[in-house]
Short mmCIF file of N, CA and C in Angstrom, two decimals:
data_model
loop_
_atom_site.label_atom_id
_atom_site.label_comp_id
_atom_site.label_asym_id
_atom_site.label_seq_id
_atom_site.Cartn_x
_atom_site.Cartn_y
_atom_site.Cartn_z
N MET A 1 -18.25 -24.12 -9.24
CA MET A 1 -17.92 -25.13 -10.22
C MET A 1 -16.80 -24.65 -11.17
N VAL A 2 -16.85 -23.38 -11.52
CA VAL A 2 -15.82 -22.84 -12.42
C VAL A 2 -14.45 -22.93 -11.76
N PHE A 3 -14.39 -22.59 -10.47
CA PHE A 3 -13.09 -22.65 -9.78
C PHE A 3 -12.58 -24.08 -9.73
N ALA A 4 -13.48 -25.04 -9.49
CA ALA A 4 -13.06 -26.46 -9.44
C ALA A 4 -12.50 -26.90 -10.79
N LYS A 5 -13.17 -26.53 -11.89
CA LYS A 5 -12.66 -26.87 -13.23
C LYS A 5 -11.32 -26.19 -13.47
N PHE A 6 -11.23 -24.94 -13.05
CA PHE A 6 -9.99 -24.18 -13.19
C PHE A 6 -8.85 -24.90 -12.46
N VAL A 7 -9.12 -25.35 -11.25
CA VAL A 7 -8.09 -26.04 -10.46
C VAL A 7 -7.67 -27.34 -11.14
N VAL A 8 -8.64 -28.14 -11.61
CA VAL A 8 -8.30 -29.41 -12.28
C VAL A 8 -7.45 -29.14 -13.52
N ILE A 9 -7.88 -28.21 -14.34
CA ILE A 9 -7.12 -27.87 -15.55
C ILE A 9 -5.72 -27.41 -15.18
N ASN A 10 -5.63 -26.60 -14.16
CA ASN A 10 -4.32 -26.06 -13.80
C ASN A 10 -3.44 -27.06 -13.06
N VAL A 11 -4.04 -28.05 -12.41
CA VAL A 11 -3.23 -29.14 -11.85
C VAL A 11 -2.60 -29.92 -13.01
N LEU A 12 -3.41 -30.26 -14.01
CA LEU A 12 -2.87 -30.95 -15.19
C LEU A 12 -1.83 -30.09 -15.90
N ASN A 13 -2.12 -28.81 -16.01
CA ASN A 13 -1.20 -27.90 -16.67
C ASN A 13 0.09 -27.75 -15.87
N THR A 14 -0.01 -27.85 -14.56
CA THR A 14 1.19 -27.81 -13.73
C THR A 14 2.09 -28.99 -14.04
N GLY A 15 1.48 -30.14 -14.29
CA GLY A 15 2.26 -31.31 -14.69
C GLY A 15 3.02 -31.04 -15.98
N LEU A 16 2.33 -30.42 -16.94
CA LEU A 16 2.98 -30.04 -18.20
C LEU A 16 4.11 -29.05 -17.94
N TYR A 17 3.81 -28.04 -17.16
CA TYR A 17 4.80 -27.02 -16.81
C TYR A 17 6.02 -27.65 -16.14
N TRP A 18 5.80 -28.53 -15.17
CA TRP A 18 6.89 -29.16 -14.44
C TRP A 18 7.73 -30.04 -15.37
N LEU A 19 7.06 -30.81 -16.22
CA LEU A 19 7.76 -31.66 -17.17
C LEU A 19 8.64 -30.83 -18.10
N LEU A 20 8.07 -29.76 -18.66
CA LEU A 20 8.85 -28.87 -19.53
C LEU A 20 10.00 -28.23 -18.76
N TYR A 21 9.73 -27.79 -17.55
CA TYR A 21 10.77 -27.18 -16.71
C TYR A 21 11.94 -28.14 -16.51
N LEU A 22 11.62 -29.38 -16.13
CA LEU A 22 12.68 -30.36 -15.91
C LEU A 22 13.45 -30.66 -17.19
N LEU A 23 12.75 -30.70 -18.31
CA LEU A 23 13.40 -30.91 -19.60
C LEU A 23 14.35 -29.74 -19.91
N PHE A 24 13.84 -28.51 -19.81
CA PHE A 24 14.64 -27.33 -20.13
C PHE A 24 15.79 -27.15 -19.14
N LEU A 25 15.59 -27.59 -17.90
CA LEU A 25 16.62 -27.47 -16.88
C LEU A 25 17.88 -28.25 -17.26
N GLN A 26 17.74 -29.21 -18.16
CA GLN A 26 18.89 -30.00 -18.60
C GLN A 26 19.89 -29.19 -19.41
N PHE A 27 19.42 -28.09 -20.02
CA PHE A 27 20.33 -27.33 -20.88
C PHE A 27 20.23 -25.81 -20.73
N MET A 28 19.58 -25.33 -19.68
CA MET A 28 19.55 -23.88 -19.45
C MET A 28 19.40 -23.62 -17.95
N PRO A 29 19.78 -22.41 -17.50
CA PRO A 29 19.65 -22.06 -16.07
C PRO A 29 18.18 -22.11 -15.63
N TYR A 30 17.96 -22.30 -14.32
CA TYR A 30 16.61 -22.51 -13.82
C TYR A 30 15.65 -21.36 -14.12
N LEU A 31 16.10 -20.11 -14.07
CA LEU A 31 15.17 -19.00 -14.36
C LEU A 31 14.73 -19.01 -15.82
N TRP A 32 15.64 -19.34 -16.73
CA TRP A 32 15.26 -19.45 -18.15
C TRP A 32 14.34 -20.65 -18.36
N ALA A 33 14.68 -21.77 -17.74
CA ALA A 33 13.85 -22.97 -17.86
C ALA A 33 12.46 -22.71 -17.31
N ASN A 34 12.39 -22.03 -16.19
CA ASN A 34 11.12 -21.69 -15.57
C ASN A 34 10.28 -20.81 -16.50
N THR A 35 10.89 -19.79 -17.06
CA THR A 35 10.16 -18.85 -17.92
C THR A 35 9.68 -19.53 -19.20
N ALA A 36 10.54 -20.30 -19.85
CA ALA A 36 10.15 -20.99 -21.09
C ALA A 36 9.03 -21.98 -20.83
N ALA A 37 9.13 -22.74 -19.76
CA ALA A 37 8.08 -23.71 -19.43
C ALA A 37 6.77 -23.01 -19.12
N LEU A 38 6.84 -21.89 -18.42
CA LEU A 38 5.62 -21.14 -18.09
C LEU A 38 4.94 -20.60 -19.35
N VAL A 39 5.71 -20.06 -20.26
CA VAL A 39 5.11 -19.50 -21.48
C VAL A 39 4.35 -20.58 -22.25
N LEU A 40 4.97 -21.73 -22.44
CA LEU A 40 4.31 -22.81 -23.17
C LEU A 40 3.09 -23.33 -22.41
N ALA A 41 3.23 -23.46 -21.11
CA ALA A 41 2.11 -23.93 -20.30
C ALA A 41 0.96 -22.92 -20.29
N VAL A 42 1.27 -21.63 -20.32
CA VAL A 42 0.23 -20.60 -20.34
C VAL A 42 -0.60 -20.71 -21.61
N LEU A 43 0.03 -20.94 -22.73
CA LEU A 43 -0.72 -21.08 -23.99
C LEU A 43 -1.65 -22.29 -23.94
N ALA A 44 -1.17 -23.40 -23.41
CA ALA A 44 -2.02 -24.58 -23.27
C ALA A 44 -3.16 -24.32 -22.29
N ALA A 45 -2.86 -23.63 -21.20
CA ALA A 45 -3.88 -23.33 -20.20
C ALA A 45 -4.95 -22.39 -20.75
N TYR A 46 -4.56 -21.46 -21.60
CA TYR A 46 -5.54 -20.55 -22.20
C TYR A 46 -6.64 -21.33 -22.92
N VAL A 47 -6.24 -22.23 -23.79
CA VAL A 47 -7.22 -23.00 -24.56
C VAL A 47 -8.07 -23.85 -23.62
N ALA A 48 -7.44 -24.55 -22.70
CA ALA A 48 -8.18 -25.43 -21.79
C ALA A 48 -9.13 -24.65 -20.89
N ASN A 49 -8.67 -23.54 -20.34
CA ASN A 49 -9.54 -22.75 -19.47
C ASN A 49 -10.70 -22.11 -20.22
N ALA A 50 -10.43 -21.59 -21.40
CA ALA A 50 -11.51 -20.98 -22.18
C ALA A 50 -12.58 -22.01 -22.52
N ARG A 51 -12.15 -23.15 -23.01
CA ARG A 51 -13.11 -24.16 -23.48
C ARG A 51 -13.79 -24.92 -22.36
N PHE A 52 -13.05 -25.32 -21.34
CA PHE A 52 -13.59 -26.25 -20.35
C PHE A 52 -13.96 -25.61 -19.02
N ALA A 53 -13.20 -24.66 -18.53
CA ALA A 53 -13.51 -24.07 -17.22
C ALA A 53 -14.51 -22.92 -17.35
N PHE A 54 -14.23 -22.00 -18.26
CA PHE A 54 -15.06 -20.81 -18.37
C PHE A 54 -16.11 -20.91 -19.48
N ASP A 55 -16.00 -21.93 -20.31
CA ASP A 55 -16.97 -22.17 -21.38
C ASP A 55 -17.19 -20.92 -22.24
N VAL A 56 -16.10 -20.36 -22.70
CA VAL A 56 -16.15 -19.20 -23.59
C VAL A 56 -15.33 -19.52 -24.84
N PRO A 57 -15.69 -18.92 -25.95
CA PRO A 57 -14.89 -19.18 -27.16
C PRO A 57 -13.53 -18.48 -27.05
N THR A 58 -12.55 -19.07 -27.71
CA THR A 58 -11.25 -18.41 -27.78
C THR A 58 -11.34 -17.32 -28.83
N SER A 59 -10.59 -16.28 -28.63
CA SER A 59 -10.56 -15.16 -29.58
C SER A 59 -9.24 -14.43 -29.41
N ARG A 60 -8.91 -13.62 -30.38
CA ARG A 60 -7.68 -12.83 -30.27
C ARG A 60 -7.75 -11.90 -29.06
N ARG A 61 -8.91 -11.30 -28.86
CA ARG A 61 -9.07 -10.35 -27.74
C ARG A 61 -8.84 -11.05 -26.41
N SER A 62 -9.49 -12.20 -26.21
CA SER A 62 -9.33 -12.89 -24.93
C SER A 62 -7.92 -13.45 -24.78
N LEU A 63 -7.30 -13.87 -25.88
CA LEU A 63 -5.92 -14.34 -25.81
C LEU A 63 -5.00 -13.21 -25.37
N VAL A 64 -5.17 -12.03 -25.94
CA VAL A 64 -4.33 -10.89 -25.56
C VAL A 64 -4.53 -10.57 -24.08
N ARG A 65 -5.80 -10.52 -23.65
CA ARG A 65 -6.08 -10.25 -22.23
C ARG A 65 -5.49 -11.35 -21.34
N TYR A 66 -5.60 -12.59 -21.80
CA TYR A 66 -5.07 -13.72 -21.03
C TYR A 66 -3.55 -13.63 -20.92
N LEU A 67 -2.91 -13.27 -22.02
CA LEU A 67 -1.45 -13.14 -22.00
C LEU A 67 -1.01 -11.99 -21.09
N ILE A 68 -1.76 -10.90 -21.12
CA ILE A 68 -1.46 -9.78 -20.22
C ILE A 68 -1.63 -10.24 -18.76
N ALA A 69 -2.75 -10.89 -18.50
CA ALA A 69 -3.02 -11.37 -17.14
C ALA A 69 -1.96 -12.36 -16.69
N ASN A 70 -1.60 -13.27 -17.58
CA ASN A 70 -0.63 -14.29 -17.20
C ASN A 70 0.79 -13.78 -17.21
N GLY A 71 1.04 -12.67 -17.86
CA GLY A 71 2.34 -12.01 -17.71
C GLY A 71 2.57 -11.69 -16.24
N THR A 72 1.53 -11.22 -15.58
CA THR A 72 1.61 -10.95 -14.15
C THR A 72 1.88 -12.23 -13.38
N THR A 73 1.19 -13.32 -13.76
CA THR A 73 1.40 -14.60 -13.09
C THR A 73 2.82 -15.11 -13.32
N ILE A 74 3.32 -14.96 -14.54
CA ILE A 74 4.69 -15.40 -14.82
C ILE A 74 5.69 -14.63 -13.97
N VAL A 75 5.51 -13.33 -13.87
CA VAL A 75 6.41 -12.53 -13.04
C VAL A 75 6.30 -12.97 -11.58
N ALA A 76 5.07 -13.19 -11.12
CA ALA A 76 4.88 -13.62 -9.72
C ALA A 76 5.52 -14.99 -9.48
N ARG A 77 5.29 -15.93 -10.40
CA ARG A 77 5.85 -17.27 -10.22
C ARG A 77 7.37 -17.26 -10.32
N THR A 78 7.91 -16.43 -11.19
CA THR A 78 9.36 -16.32 -11.30
C THR A 78 9.93 -15.73 -10.02
N GLY A 79 9.25 -14.74 -9.47
CA GLY A 79 9.68 -14.17 -8.19
C GLY A 79 9.64 -15.20 -7.08
N VAL A 80 8.57 -15.99 -7.06
CA VAL A 80 8.46 -17.06 -6.06
C VAL A 80 9.60 -18.06 -6.26
N ALA A 81 9.88 -18.42 -7.53
CA ALA A 81 10.97 -19.36 -7.81
C ALA A 81 12.29 -18.81 -7.28
N PHE A 82 12.54 -17.54 -7.50
CA PHE A 82 13.77 -16.91 -7.01
C PHE A 82 13.87 -16.99 -5.49
N VAL A 83 12.78 -16.63 -4.82
CA VAL A 83 12.77 -16.68 -3.36
C VAL A 83 12.99 -18.10 -2.86
N LEU A 84 12.30 -19.06 -3.48
CA LEU A 84 12.42 -20.44 -3.05
C LEU A 84 13.85 -20.97 -3.23
N VAL A 85 14.43 -20.73 -4.39
CA VAL A 85 15.75 -21.29 -4.70
C VAL A 85 16.88 -20.49 -4.05
N ASP A 86 16.90 -19.19 -4.27
CA ASP A 86 18.05 -18.40 -3.84
C ASP A 86 18.00 -17.97 -2.37
N LEU A 87 16.81 -17.80 -1.83
CA LEU A 87 16.73 -17.36 -0.44
C LEU A 87 16.42 -18.50 0.53
N LEU A 88 15.52 -19.39 0.12
CA LEU A 88 15.11 -20.47 1.02
C LEU A 88 15.83 -21.78 0.73
N ARG A 89 16.63 -21.81 -0.34
CA ARG A 89 17.45 -22.97 -0.70
C ARG A 89 16.63 -24.25 -0.97
N VAL A 90 15.43 -24.07 -1.56
CA VAL A 90 14.63 -25.22 -1.99
C VAL A 90 15.29 -25.79 -3.25
N ARG A 91 15.32 -27.11 -3.39
CA ARG A 91 15.89 -27.73 -4.58
C ARG A 91 15.15 -27.26 -5.82
N GLU A 92 15.89 -26.93 -6.86
CA GLU A 92 15.33 -26.38 -8.09
C GLU A 92 14.21 -27.24 -8.68
N GLY A 93 14.35 -28.54 -8.64
CA GLY A 93 13.36 -29.43 -9.23
C GLY A 93 12.03 -29.44 -8.51
N LEU A 94 11.98 -28.94 -7.28
CA LEU A 94 10.74 -28.92 -6.51
C LEU A 94 9.97 -27.60 -6.63
N VAL A 95 10.55 -26.63 -7.29
CA VAL A 95 9.98 -25.28 -7.32
C VAL A 95 8.61 -25.18 -8.03
N PRO A 96 8.40 -25.77 -9.21
CA PRO A 96 7.14 -25.52 -9.93
C PRO A 96 5.85 -25.75 -9.15
N PRO A 97 5.62 -26.90 -8.51
CA PRO A 97 4.33 -27.06 -7.84
C PRO A 97 4.16 -26.11 -6.66
N ILE A 98 5.24 -25.78 -6.00
CA ILE A 98 5.15 -24.84 -4.88
C ILE A 98 4.78 -23.45 -5.39
N ALA A 99 5.45 -23.02 -6.45
CA ALA A 99 5.17 -21.70 -7.03
C ALA A 99 3.74 -21.62 -7.54
N VAL A 100 3.26 -22.68 -8.16
CA VAL A 100 1.88 -22.70 -8.67
C VAL A 100 0.89 -22.63 -7.51
N ALA A 101 1.12 -23.41 -6.47
CA ALA A 101 0.21 -23.40 -5.32
C ALA A 101 0.11 -22.01 -4.70
N ILE A 102 1.22 -21.35 -4.60
CA ILE A 102 1.23 -20.01 -4.00
C ILE A 102 0.50 -18.99 -4.86
N THR A 103 0.60 -19.12 -6.18
CA THR A 103 0.05 -18.09 -7.07
C THR A 103 -1.31 -18.45 -7.68
N THR A 104 -1.90 -19.60 -7.34
CA THR A 104 -3.18 -20.00 -7.94
C THR A 104 -4.31 -19.00 -7.71
N PRO A 105 -4.52 -18.47 -6.51
CA PRO A 105 -5.61 -17.49 -6.35
C PRO A 105 -5.46 -16.27 -7.27
N LEU A 106 -4.24 -15.77 -7.38
CA LEU A 106 -3.98 -14.65 -8.29
C LEU A 106 -4.29 -15.05 -9.73
N ALA A 107 -3.86 -16.24 -10.12
CA ALA A 107 -4.10 -16.72 -11.49
C ALA A 107 -5.58 -16.85 -11.79
N PHE A 108 -6.38 -17.31 -10.83
CA PHE A 108 -7.82 -17.45 -11.05
C PHE A 108 -8.48 -16.10 -11.26
N VAL A 109 -8.17 -15.15 -10.42
CA VAL A 109 -8.76 -13.80 -10.54
C VAL A 109 -8.39 -13.19 -11.89
N LEU A 110 -7.14 -13.32 -12.28
CA LEU A 110 -6.70 -12.75 -13.55
C LEU A 110 -7.33 -13.48 -14.75
N THR A 111 -7.50 -14.80 -14.63
CA THR A 111 -8.13 -15.56 -15.72
C THR A 111 -9.59 -15.17 -15.87
N ARG A 112 -10.29 -15.01 -14.75
CA ARG A 112 -11.70 -14.58 -14.81
C ARG A 112 -11.80 -13.22 -15.50
N TRP A 113 -10.88 -12.33 -15.18
CA TRP A 113 -10.88 -11.02 -15.84
C TRP A 113 -10.64 -11.17 -17.34
N ALA A 114 -9.68 -12.00 -17.71
CA ALA A 114 -9.30 -12.13 -19.11
C ALA A 114 -10.37 -12.80 -19.95
N LEU A 115 -10.97 -13.85 -19.42
CA LEU A 115 -11.92 -14.63 -20.21
C LEU A 115 -13.36 -14.22 -19.98
N GLY A 116 -13.62 -13.55 -18.91
CA GLY A 116 -14.99 -13.15 -18.60
C GLY A 116 -15.74 -14.29 -17.93
N PRO A 117 -16.97 -14.03 -17.54
CA PRO A 117 -17.75 -15.07 -16.86
C PRO A 117 -18.16 -16.18 -17.82
N PRO A 118 -18.49 -17.36 -17.28
CA PRO A 118 -18.95 -18.45 -18.14
C PRO A 118 -20.26 -18.10 -18.82
N ARG A 119 -20.50 -18.76 -19.94
CA ARG A 119 -21.78 -18.57 -20.61
C ARG A 119 -22.88 -19.06 -19.69
N THR A 120 -24.02 -18.40 -19.81
CA THR A 120 -25.19 -18.87 -19.05
C THR A 120 -26.23 -19.31 -20.06
N ALA A 121 -27.14 -20.10 -19.59
CA ALA A 121 -28.20 -20.55 -20.48
C ALA A 121 -29.01 -19.34 -20.94
N ALA A 122 -29.52 -19.43 -22.15
CA ALA A 122 -30.33 -18.34 -22.70
C ALA A 122 -31.57 -18.18 -21.83
N PRO A 123 -31.99 -16.93 -21.63
CA PRO A 123 -33.21 -16.74 -20.81
C PRO A 123 -34.42 -17.40 -21.49
N ALA A 124 -35.32 -17.87 -20.67
CA ALA A 124 -36.53 -18.49 -21.21
C ALA A 124 -37.34 -17.44 -21.96
N PRO A 125 -37.97 -17.83 -23.07
CA PRO A 125 -38.78 -16.85 -23.80
C PRO A 125 -39.97 -16.40 -22.97
N ARG A 126 -40.33 -15.15 -23.14
CA ARG A 126 -41.50 -14.60 -22.43
C ARG A 126 -42.78 -15.11 -23.07
N PRO A 127 -43.75 -15.41 -22.27
CA PRO A 127 -45.01 -15.81 -22.85
C PRO A 127 -45.66 -14.66 -23.59
N VAL A 128 -46.32 -14.98 -24.68
CA VAL A 128 -46.99 -13.96 -25.48
C VAL A 128 -48.41 -13.78 -24.91
N GLY A 129 -48.82 -12.56 -24.83
CA GLY A 129 -50.21 -12.35 -24.48
C GLY A 129 -50.38 -11.61 -23.29
#
């Protein structure tokens, strides 16, 4: 269930990322547009994943871990963007959803590490006696 919530949140976040990317692409090179859009989308994804997918409170510690984890994702997605555009000649505007699809498993593993497991229900009290 956590992975399904993670995927839904990140599909929506991909829309945000793609929209920002296309906006930034109007006035900056694609690698800069990609990086700026990813950074903003990562911050939005942190809050959404902590609250809705992993059901954990946000904190400075988890934000720092999340940013470290997503730094890896940003580097991976930027590398994928480079390969897609410069080596495979994919149109720049199509890059974000492809890059996200390729790097989603890595992003999930890193997010689980950063945020920790979801909260579980409190254990039932032991009977007295």
